[in-house]
Tab-separated table of C-alpha atoms in Angstrom:
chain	number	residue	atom	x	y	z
E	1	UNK	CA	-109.300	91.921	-116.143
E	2	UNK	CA	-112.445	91.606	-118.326
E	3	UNK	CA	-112.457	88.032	-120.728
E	4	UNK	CA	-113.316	90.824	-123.421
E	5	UNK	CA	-110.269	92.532	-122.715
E	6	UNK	CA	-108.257	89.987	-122.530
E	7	UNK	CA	-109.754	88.579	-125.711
E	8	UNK	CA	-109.328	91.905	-127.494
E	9	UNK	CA	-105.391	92.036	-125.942
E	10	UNK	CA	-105.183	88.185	-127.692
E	11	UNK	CA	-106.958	89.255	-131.180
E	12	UNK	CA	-104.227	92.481	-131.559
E	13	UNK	CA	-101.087	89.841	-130.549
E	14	UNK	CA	-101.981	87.747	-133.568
E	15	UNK	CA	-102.360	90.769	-135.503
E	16	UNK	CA	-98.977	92.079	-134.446
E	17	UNK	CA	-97.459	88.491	-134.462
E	18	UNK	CA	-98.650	88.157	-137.798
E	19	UNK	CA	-98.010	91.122	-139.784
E	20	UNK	CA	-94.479	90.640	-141.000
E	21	UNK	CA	-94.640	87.273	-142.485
E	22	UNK	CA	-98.219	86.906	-142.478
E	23	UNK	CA	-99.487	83.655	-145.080
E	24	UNK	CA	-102.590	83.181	-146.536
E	25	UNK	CA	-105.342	81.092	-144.670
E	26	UNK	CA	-106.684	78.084	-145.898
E	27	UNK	CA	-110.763	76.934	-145.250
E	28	UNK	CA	-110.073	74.630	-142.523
E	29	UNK	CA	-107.947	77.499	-140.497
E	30	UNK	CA	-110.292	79.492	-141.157
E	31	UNK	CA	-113.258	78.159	-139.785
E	32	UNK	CA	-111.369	76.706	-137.310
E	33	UNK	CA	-110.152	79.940	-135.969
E	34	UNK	CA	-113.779	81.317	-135.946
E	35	UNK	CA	-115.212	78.533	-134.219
E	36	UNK	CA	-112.370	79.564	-131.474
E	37	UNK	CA	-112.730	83.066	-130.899
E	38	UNK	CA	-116.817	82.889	-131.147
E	39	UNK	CA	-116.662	79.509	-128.397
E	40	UNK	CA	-120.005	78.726	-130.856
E	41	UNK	CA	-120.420	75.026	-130.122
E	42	UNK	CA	-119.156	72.059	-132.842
E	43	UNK	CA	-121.884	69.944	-133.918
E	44	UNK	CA	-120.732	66.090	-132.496
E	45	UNK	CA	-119.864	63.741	-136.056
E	46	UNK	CA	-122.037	60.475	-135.724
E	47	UNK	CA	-119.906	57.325	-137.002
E	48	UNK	CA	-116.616	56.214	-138.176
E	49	UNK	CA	-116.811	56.939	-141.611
E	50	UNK	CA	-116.065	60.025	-142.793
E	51	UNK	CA	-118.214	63.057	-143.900
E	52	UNK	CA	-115.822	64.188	-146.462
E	53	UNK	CA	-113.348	62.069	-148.549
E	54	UNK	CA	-110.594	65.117	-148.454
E	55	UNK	CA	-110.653	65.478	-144.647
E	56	UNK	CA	-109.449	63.076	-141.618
E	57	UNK	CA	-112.347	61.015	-139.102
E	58	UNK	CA	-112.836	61.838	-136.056
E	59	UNK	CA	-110.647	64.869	-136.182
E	60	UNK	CA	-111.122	68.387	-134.823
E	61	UNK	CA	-111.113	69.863	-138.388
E	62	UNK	CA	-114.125	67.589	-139.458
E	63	UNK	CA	-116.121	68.669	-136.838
E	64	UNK	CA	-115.794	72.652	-137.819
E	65	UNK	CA	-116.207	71.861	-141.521
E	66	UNK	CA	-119.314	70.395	-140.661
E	67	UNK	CA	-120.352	72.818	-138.629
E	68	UNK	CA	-119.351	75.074	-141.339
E	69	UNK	CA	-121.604	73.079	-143.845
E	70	UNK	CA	-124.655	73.047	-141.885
E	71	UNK	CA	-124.820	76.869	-141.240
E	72	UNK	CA	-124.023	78.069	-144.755
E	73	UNK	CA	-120.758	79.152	-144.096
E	74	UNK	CA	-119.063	77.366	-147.007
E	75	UNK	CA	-120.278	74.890	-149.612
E	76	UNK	CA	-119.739	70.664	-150.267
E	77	UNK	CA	-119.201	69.051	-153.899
E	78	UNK	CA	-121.904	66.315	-153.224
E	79	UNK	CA	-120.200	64.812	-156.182
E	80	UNK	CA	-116.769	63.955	-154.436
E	81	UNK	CA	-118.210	64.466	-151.159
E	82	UNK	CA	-114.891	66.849	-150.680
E	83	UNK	CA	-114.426	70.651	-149.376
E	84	UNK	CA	-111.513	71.832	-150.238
E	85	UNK	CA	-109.963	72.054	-146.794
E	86	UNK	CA	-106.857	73.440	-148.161
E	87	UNK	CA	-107.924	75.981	-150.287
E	88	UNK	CA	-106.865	78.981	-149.635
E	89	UNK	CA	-109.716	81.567	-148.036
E	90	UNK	CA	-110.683	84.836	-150.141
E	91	UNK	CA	-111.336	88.112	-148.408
E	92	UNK	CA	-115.105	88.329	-149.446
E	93	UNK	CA	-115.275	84.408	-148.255
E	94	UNK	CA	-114.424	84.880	-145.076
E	95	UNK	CA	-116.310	88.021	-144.742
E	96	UNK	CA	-119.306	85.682	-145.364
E	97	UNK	CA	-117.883	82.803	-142.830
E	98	UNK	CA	-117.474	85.789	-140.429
E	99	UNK	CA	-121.020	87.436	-140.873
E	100	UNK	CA	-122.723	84.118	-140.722
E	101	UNK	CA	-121.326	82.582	-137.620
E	102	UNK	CA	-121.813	85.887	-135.886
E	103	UNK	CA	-125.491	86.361	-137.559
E	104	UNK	CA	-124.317	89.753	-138.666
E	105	UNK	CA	-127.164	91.614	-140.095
E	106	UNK	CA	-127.469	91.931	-143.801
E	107	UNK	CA	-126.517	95.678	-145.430
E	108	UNK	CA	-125.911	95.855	-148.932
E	109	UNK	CA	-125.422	99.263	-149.367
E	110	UNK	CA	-121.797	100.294	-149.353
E	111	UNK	CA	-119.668	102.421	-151.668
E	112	UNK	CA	-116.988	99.614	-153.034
E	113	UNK	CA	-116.562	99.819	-156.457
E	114	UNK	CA	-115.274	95.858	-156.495
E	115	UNK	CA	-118.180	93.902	-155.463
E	116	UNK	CA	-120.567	91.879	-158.037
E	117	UNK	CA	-123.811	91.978	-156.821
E	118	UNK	CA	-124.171	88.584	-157.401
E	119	UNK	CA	-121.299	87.818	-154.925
E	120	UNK	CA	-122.423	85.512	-151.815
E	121	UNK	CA	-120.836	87.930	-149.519
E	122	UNK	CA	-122.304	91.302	-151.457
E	123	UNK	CA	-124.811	91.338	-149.213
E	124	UNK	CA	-122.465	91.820	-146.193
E	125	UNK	CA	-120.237	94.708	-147.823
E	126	UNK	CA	-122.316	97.435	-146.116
E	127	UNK	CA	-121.146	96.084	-142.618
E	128	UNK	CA	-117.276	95.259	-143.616
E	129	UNK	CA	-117.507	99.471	-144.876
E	130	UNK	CA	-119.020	100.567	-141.909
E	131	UNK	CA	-116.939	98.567	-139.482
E	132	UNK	CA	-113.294	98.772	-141.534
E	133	UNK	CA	-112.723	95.373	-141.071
E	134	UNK	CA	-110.543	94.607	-143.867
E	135	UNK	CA	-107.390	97.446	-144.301
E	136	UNK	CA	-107.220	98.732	-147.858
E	137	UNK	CA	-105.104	101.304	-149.854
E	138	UNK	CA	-108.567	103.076	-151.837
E	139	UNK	CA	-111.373	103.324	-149.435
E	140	UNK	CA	-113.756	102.572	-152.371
E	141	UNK	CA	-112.218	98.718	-152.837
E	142	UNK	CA	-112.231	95.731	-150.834
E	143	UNK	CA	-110.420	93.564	-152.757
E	144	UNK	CA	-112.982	90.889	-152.194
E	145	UNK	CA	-110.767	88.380	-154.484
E	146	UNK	CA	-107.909	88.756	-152.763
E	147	UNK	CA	-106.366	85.749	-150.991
E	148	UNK	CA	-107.165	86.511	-147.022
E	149	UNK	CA	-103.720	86.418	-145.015
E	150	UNK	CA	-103.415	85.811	-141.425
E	151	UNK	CA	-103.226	89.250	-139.816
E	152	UNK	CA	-106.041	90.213	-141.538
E	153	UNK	CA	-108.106	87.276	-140.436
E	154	UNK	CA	-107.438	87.710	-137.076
E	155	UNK	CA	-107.737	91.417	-137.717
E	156	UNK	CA	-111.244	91.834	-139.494
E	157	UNK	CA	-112.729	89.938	-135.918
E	158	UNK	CA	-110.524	92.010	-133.556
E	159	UNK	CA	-112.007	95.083	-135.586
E	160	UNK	CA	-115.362	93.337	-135.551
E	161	UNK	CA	-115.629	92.980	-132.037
E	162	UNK	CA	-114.785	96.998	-131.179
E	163	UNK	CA	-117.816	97.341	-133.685
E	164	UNK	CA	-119.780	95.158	-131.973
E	165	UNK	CA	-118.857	94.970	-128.419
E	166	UNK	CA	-122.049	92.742	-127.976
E	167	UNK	CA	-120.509	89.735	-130.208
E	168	UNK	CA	-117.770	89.114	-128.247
E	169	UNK	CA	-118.276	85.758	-125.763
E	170	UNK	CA	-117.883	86.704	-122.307
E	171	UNK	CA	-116.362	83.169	-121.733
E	172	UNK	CA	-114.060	83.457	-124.178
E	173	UNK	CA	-111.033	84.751	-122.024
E	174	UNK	CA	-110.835	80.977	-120.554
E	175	UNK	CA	-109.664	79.592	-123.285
E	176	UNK	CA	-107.963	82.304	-125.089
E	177	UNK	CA	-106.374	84.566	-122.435
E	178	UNK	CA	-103.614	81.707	-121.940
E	179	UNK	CA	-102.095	82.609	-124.830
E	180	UNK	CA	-100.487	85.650	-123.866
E	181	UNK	CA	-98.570	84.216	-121.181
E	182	UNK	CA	-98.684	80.378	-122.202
E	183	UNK	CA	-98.816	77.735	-124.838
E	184	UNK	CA	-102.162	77.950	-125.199
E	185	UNK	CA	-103.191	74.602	-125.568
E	186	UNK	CA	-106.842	75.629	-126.274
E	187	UNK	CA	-106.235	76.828	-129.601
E	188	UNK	CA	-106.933	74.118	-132.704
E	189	UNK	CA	-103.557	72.390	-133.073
E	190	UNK	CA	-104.527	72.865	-136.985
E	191	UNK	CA	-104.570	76.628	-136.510
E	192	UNK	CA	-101.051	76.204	-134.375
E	193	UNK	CA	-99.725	74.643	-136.847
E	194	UNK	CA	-100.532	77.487	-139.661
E	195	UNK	CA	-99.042	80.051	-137.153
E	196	UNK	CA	-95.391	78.475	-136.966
E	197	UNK	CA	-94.316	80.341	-140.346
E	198	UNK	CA	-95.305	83.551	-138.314
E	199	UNK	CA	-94.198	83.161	-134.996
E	200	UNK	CA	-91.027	81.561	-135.796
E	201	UNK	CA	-89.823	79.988	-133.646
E	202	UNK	CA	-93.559	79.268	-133.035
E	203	UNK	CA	-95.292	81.062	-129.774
E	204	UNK	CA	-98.225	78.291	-129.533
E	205	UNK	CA	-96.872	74.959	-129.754
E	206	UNK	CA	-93.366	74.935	-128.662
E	207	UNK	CA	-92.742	78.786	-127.863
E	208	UNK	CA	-89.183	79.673	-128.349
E	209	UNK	CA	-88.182	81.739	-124.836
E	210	UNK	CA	-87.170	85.103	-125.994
E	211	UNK	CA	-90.103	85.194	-129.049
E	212	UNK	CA	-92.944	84.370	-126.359
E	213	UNK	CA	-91.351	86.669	-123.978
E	214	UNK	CA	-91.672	89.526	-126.562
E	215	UNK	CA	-95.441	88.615	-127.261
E	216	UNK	CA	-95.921	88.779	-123.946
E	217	UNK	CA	-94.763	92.306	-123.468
E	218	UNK	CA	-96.889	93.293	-126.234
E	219	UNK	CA	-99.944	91.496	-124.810
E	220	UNK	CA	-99.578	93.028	-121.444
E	221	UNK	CA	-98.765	96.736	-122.176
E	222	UNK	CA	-101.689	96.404	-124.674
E	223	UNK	CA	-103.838	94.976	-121.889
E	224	UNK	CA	-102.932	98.089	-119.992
E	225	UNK	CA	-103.606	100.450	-122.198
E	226	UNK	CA	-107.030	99.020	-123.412
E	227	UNK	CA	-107.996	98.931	-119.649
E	228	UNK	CA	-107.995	102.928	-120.433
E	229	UNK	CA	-109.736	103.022	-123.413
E	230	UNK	CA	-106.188	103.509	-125.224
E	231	UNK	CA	-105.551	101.830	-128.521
E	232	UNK	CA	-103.461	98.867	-128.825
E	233	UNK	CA	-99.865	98.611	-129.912
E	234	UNK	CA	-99.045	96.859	-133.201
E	235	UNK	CA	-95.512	95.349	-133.898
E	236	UNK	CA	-93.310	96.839	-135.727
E	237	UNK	CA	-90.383	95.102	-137.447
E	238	UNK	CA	-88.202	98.309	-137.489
E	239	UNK	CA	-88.409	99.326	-133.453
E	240	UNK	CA	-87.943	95.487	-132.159
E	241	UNK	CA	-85.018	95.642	-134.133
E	242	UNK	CA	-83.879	98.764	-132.446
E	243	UNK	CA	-84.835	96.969	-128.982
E	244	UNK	CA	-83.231	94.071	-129.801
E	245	UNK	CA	-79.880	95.139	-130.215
E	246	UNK	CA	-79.762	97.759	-127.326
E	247	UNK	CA	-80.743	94.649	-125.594
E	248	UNK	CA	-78.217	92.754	-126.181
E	249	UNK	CA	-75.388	95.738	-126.371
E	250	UNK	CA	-76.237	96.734	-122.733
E	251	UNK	CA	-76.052	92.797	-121.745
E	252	UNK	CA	-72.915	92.465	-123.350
E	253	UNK	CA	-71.040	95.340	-122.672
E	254	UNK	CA	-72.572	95.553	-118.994
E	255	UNK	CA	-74.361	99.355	-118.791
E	256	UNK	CA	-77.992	100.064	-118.616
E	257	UNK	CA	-79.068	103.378	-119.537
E	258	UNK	CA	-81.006	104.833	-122.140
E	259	UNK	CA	-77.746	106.030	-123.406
E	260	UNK	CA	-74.989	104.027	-124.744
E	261	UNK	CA	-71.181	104.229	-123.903
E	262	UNK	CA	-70.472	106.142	-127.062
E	263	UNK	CA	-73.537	108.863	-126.047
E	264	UNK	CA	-76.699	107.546	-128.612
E	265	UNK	CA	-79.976	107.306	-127.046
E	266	UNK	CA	-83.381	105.346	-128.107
E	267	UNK	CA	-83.679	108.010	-130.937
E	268	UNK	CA	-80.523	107.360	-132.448
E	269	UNK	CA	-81.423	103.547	-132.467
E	270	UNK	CA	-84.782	104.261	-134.008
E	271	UNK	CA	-83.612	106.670	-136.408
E	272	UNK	CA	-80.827	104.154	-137.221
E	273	UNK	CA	-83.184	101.653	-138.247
E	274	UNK	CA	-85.246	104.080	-141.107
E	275	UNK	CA	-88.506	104.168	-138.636
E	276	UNK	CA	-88.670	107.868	-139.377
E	277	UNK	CA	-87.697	107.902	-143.092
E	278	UNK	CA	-91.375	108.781	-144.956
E	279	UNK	CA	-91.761	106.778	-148.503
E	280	UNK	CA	-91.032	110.262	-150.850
E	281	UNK	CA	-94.928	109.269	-152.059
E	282	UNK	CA	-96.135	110.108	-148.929
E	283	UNK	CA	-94.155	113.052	-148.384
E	284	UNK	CA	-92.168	114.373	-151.409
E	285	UNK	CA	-90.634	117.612	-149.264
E	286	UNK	CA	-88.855	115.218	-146.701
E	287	UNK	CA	-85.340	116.555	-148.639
E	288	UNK	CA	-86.419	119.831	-147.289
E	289	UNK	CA	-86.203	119.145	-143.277
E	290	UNK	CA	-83.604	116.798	-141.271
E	291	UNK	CA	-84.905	114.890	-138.737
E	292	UNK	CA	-82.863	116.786	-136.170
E	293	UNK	CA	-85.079	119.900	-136.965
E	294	UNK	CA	-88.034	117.990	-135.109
E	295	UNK	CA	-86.339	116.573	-132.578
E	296	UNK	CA	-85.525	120.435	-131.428
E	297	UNK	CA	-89.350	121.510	-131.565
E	298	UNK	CA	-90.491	118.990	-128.721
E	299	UNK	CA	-93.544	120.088	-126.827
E	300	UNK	CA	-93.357	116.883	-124.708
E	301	UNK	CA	-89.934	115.298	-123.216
E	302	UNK	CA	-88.980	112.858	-120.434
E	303	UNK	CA	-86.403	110.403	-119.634
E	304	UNK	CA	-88.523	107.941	-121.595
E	305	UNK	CA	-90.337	110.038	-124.589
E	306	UNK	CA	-90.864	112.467	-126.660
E	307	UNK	CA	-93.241	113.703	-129.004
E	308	UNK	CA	-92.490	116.396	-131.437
E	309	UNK	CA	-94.749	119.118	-132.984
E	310	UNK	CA	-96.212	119.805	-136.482
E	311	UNK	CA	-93.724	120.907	-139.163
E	312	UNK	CA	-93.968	124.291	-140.642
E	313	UNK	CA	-91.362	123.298	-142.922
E	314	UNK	CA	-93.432	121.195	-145.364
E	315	UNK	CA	-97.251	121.018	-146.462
E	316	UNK	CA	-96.782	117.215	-145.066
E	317	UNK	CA	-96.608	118.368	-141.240
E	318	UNK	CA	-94.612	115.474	-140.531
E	319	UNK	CA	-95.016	114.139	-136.759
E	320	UNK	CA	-93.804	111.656	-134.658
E	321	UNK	CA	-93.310	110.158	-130.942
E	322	UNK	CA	-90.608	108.046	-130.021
E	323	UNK	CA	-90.386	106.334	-126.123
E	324	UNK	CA	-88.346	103.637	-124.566
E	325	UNK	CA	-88.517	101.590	-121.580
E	326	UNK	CA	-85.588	99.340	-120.316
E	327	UNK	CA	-85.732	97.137	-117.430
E	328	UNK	CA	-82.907	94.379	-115.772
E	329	UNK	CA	-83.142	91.401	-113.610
E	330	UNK	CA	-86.372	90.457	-113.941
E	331	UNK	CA	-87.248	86.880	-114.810
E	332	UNK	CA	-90.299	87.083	-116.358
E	333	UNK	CA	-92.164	88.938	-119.096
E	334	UNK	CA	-95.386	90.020	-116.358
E	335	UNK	CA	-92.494	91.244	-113.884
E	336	UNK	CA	-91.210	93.924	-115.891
E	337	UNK	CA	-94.403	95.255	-117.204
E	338	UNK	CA	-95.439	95.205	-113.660
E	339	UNK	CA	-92.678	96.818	-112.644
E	340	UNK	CA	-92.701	99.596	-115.257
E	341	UNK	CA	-96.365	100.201	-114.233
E	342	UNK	CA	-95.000	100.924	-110.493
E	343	UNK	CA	-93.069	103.300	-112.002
E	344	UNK	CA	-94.574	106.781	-112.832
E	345	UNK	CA	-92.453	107.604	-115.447
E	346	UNK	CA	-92.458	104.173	-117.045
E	347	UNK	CA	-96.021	103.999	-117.000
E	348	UNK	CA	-96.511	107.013	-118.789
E	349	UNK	CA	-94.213	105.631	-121.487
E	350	UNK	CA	-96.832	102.481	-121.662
E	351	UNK	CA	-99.785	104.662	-121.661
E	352	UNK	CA	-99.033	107.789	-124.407
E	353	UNK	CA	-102.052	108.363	-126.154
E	354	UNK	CA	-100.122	109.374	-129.109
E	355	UNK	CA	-97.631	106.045	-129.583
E	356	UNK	CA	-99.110	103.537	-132.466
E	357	UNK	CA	-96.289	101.099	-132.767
E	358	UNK	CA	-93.747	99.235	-130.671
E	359	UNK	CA	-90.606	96.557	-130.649
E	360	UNK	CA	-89.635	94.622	-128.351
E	361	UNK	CA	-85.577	93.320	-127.565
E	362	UNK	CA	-85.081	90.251	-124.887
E	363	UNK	CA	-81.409	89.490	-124.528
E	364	UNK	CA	-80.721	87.669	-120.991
E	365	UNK	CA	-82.087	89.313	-118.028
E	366	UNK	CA	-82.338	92.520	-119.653
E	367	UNK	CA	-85.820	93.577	-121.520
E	368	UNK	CA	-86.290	96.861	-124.133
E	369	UNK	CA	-89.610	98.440	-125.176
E	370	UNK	CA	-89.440	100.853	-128.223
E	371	UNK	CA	-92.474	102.783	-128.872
E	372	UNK	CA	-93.076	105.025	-131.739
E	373	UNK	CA	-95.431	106.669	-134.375
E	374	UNK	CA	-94.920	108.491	-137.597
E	375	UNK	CA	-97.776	110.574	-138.726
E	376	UNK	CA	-98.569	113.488	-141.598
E	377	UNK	CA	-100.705	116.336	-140.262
C-alpha cells in the first residue's frame, strides 16, 4: 500500500472518529497536528529558558509554536512574550496555518460573501473555494469566524491533499499508518490528548478494544476502496448503532445470519434506527411514499445489498443503498476485512460505488459492517 494511501485512509478515520462529538481545536493542537501530517521538520529550541512564558521548556509543543512563529503561521505578544496556546483556532486561522506550512499559492478571488479583505487569511479564500476544504451549508460563506472543530481540521487537509496530490509527504505513512491498527505512538501526545473526548474510550493513547477494533474496520475497508479510486466511508452514528446491536443479539442469542430469529434483516435494523427518515426540509413529500415502496423498486439486490431506484412518487427522487457484512471467529479487526475481501460477495459489499456511510458493531468474536447512503435525485 502507498504511504499516501495509507495517509489519506488515516486523515478520513479522524474525520469519521471525530464527527459525532467533534471539539474545537486549540493553537497548540493545531499546529501540532500540521507539523504531523506535513513531517515538515521542528526547528531545535536553544537553552533552558523558555521562549514563551504561557508554554512548558523543552516540550514538544514549544518546539511547533516556534516553528509556527518563525514561518508566519501565527503571531507572539512581544509584550508578555505569550501565544495563546490554548486559544481556541478559527476557521480562517487555520486556513492560513494550513496554506503557509504547505506554501499554498496565494488566490484571492473567490465568491464568499464573509471574508474582509483585510483578513490575514483573505488572501487564501480562492484556494479553500476551489478545493472545498471547509463543509458549509451556503456555498457563498465560509464562516471564517467560526471556531474550527476537530473533524474539520483533520478534514480541510484530507480534502487538501486529494486537491493537491503533490503536498502529501511520501514518508508520511511511517509514522502515521500505525494508527489504524495501533496506538500510534508517533502522534503528539498533546494532540492525543485533545482526541480522548472523541474517541472515547480514546483510540491513541490507551485504545479501548472494541472502539479501536471499529476504527480499524473503517480504516481498512476505506483503504480498500481508495486502492480503486472509490471514495472513503465516513461514520455514521445511526448504522454503528444498527451494527452494534445485531452484534451483540447474534452473540447472545447464538445465530449468525443476516436475518434474525424473529425474520428482520439489516434493513429493518437500519430503518429502525431513522437512517432513512429525510429532515421534512429536505424533502417535504416524504408523507407521500413509505419506505417499503422503495425497497420493492430495487434494480440491484444480493445477500449483502441493495440499492433502490429514483422515486417517481415525489419531485425529491429520494434514493438510497443499504449493505451489510457479518463475520464470526475472527480475532482480529485485519482478519475479517481480509476475509470479507476473499469473499466475492463480501467484497462487493466493501466496494459499492454508490455506499457513502457506514457503522460498525464488535460484540465478542462476532464483527457487523452496515453500509448505507441516503440521497435526493
Amino acid at each position: 500500500m502507498s504511504g499516501r494511501t495509507a495517509l489519506t485512509a488515516l486523515l478520513c478515520t479522524l474525520v469519521t472518529g471525530a464527527a459525532a462529538q467533534a471539539p474545537i481545536v486549540t493553537r497548540a493542537e493545531a499546529v501540532l497536528f500540521l507539523y504531523q501530517v506535513s513531517q515538515k521538520p521542528l526547528p531545535v529550541v536553544k537553552g533552558t529558558e523558555p521562549l514563551f512564558s504561557d508554554v512548558p521548556a523543552g516540550s514538544l509543543q514549544e518546539q511547533a509554536l516556534q516553528g509556527a512563529v518563525e514561518n508566519g503561521m501565527i503571531g507572539v505578544n512581544l509584550a508578555t512574550r505569550t501565544v495563546n496556546p490554548d486559544a481556541a483556532v478559527s476557521r480562517g486561522e487555520f486556513l492560513r496555518m494550513l496554506a503557509i506550512l504547505f506554501a499554498l499559492p496565494t488566490d484571492p478571488i473567490h465568491h464568499y460573501t464573509d471574508i474582509p479583505r483585510s483578513a490575514s487569511y483573505a488572501a487564501y479564500a480562492g484556494i479553500a473555494e476551489h478545493c472545498r476544504l471547509f463543509p458549509a451549508e451556503k456555498q457563498d460563506e465560509l464562516r471564517p469566524e467560526d471556531a474550527l472543530l476537530l473533524n474539520e481540521a483533520a478534514g480541510a487537509v484530507y480534502t487538501l491533499f486529494r486537491c493537491y496530490a503533490s503536498l502529501q509527504p511520501q514518508s508520511a505513512a511511517d509514522v502515521l499508518a500505525p494508527a489504524v491498527q495501533s496506538s500510534a505512538p508517533g502522534i503528539p501526545q498533546t494532540f492525543a490528548l485533545r482526541m480522548n473526548s472523541v474517541l472515547s474510550p480514546p483510540l491513541l493513547l490507551s485504545p479501548h478494544p472494541t472502539e479501536q477494533k471499529k476504527l480499524q474496520i473503517i480504516g481498512l475497508t476505506n483503504q480498500e476502496r481508495m486502492a480503486t479510486g472509490l471514495l472513503p466511508l465516513i461514520r455514521n452514528p445511526l448504522l454503528e448503532e444498527a451494527a452494534q446491536a445485531h452484534a451483540k443479539d447474534m452473540y447472545k442469542r447464538g445465530y449468525f445470519s443476516h436475518f434474525n430469529p424473529e425474520g428482520q434483516n439489516y434493513i429493518d435494523r437500519i430503518r429502525k434506527t431513522q437512517y432513512l427518515t429525510l429532515p421534512p426540509e429536505l424533502c417535504p413529500c416524504q408523507a407521500l411514499f413509505d419506505v417499503s415502496e422503495l425497497l420493492n423498486q430495487r434494480n440491484e439486490v444480493s445477500p449483502h445489498y441493495l440499492v433502490t431506484k429514483r422515486s417517481p412518487v415525489c419531485n425529491c427522487n429520494p434514493r438510497f443503498a443499504l449493505g451489510e457484512n457479518i463475520a464470526r471467529g475472527q480475532q482480529t479487526a485485519p482478519i475479517a476485512v481480509e476475509q470479507w475481501m476473499a469473499s466475492e460477495s463480501h467484497r462487493q459489499t466493501i466496494m459499492q460505488p454508490l455506499f457513502r456511510e457506514t457503522g460498525v458493531g464488535v460484540f465478542g468474536d462476532v464483527w457487523v459492517q452496515e453500509f448505507g447512503s441516503l440521497s435526493l435525485e
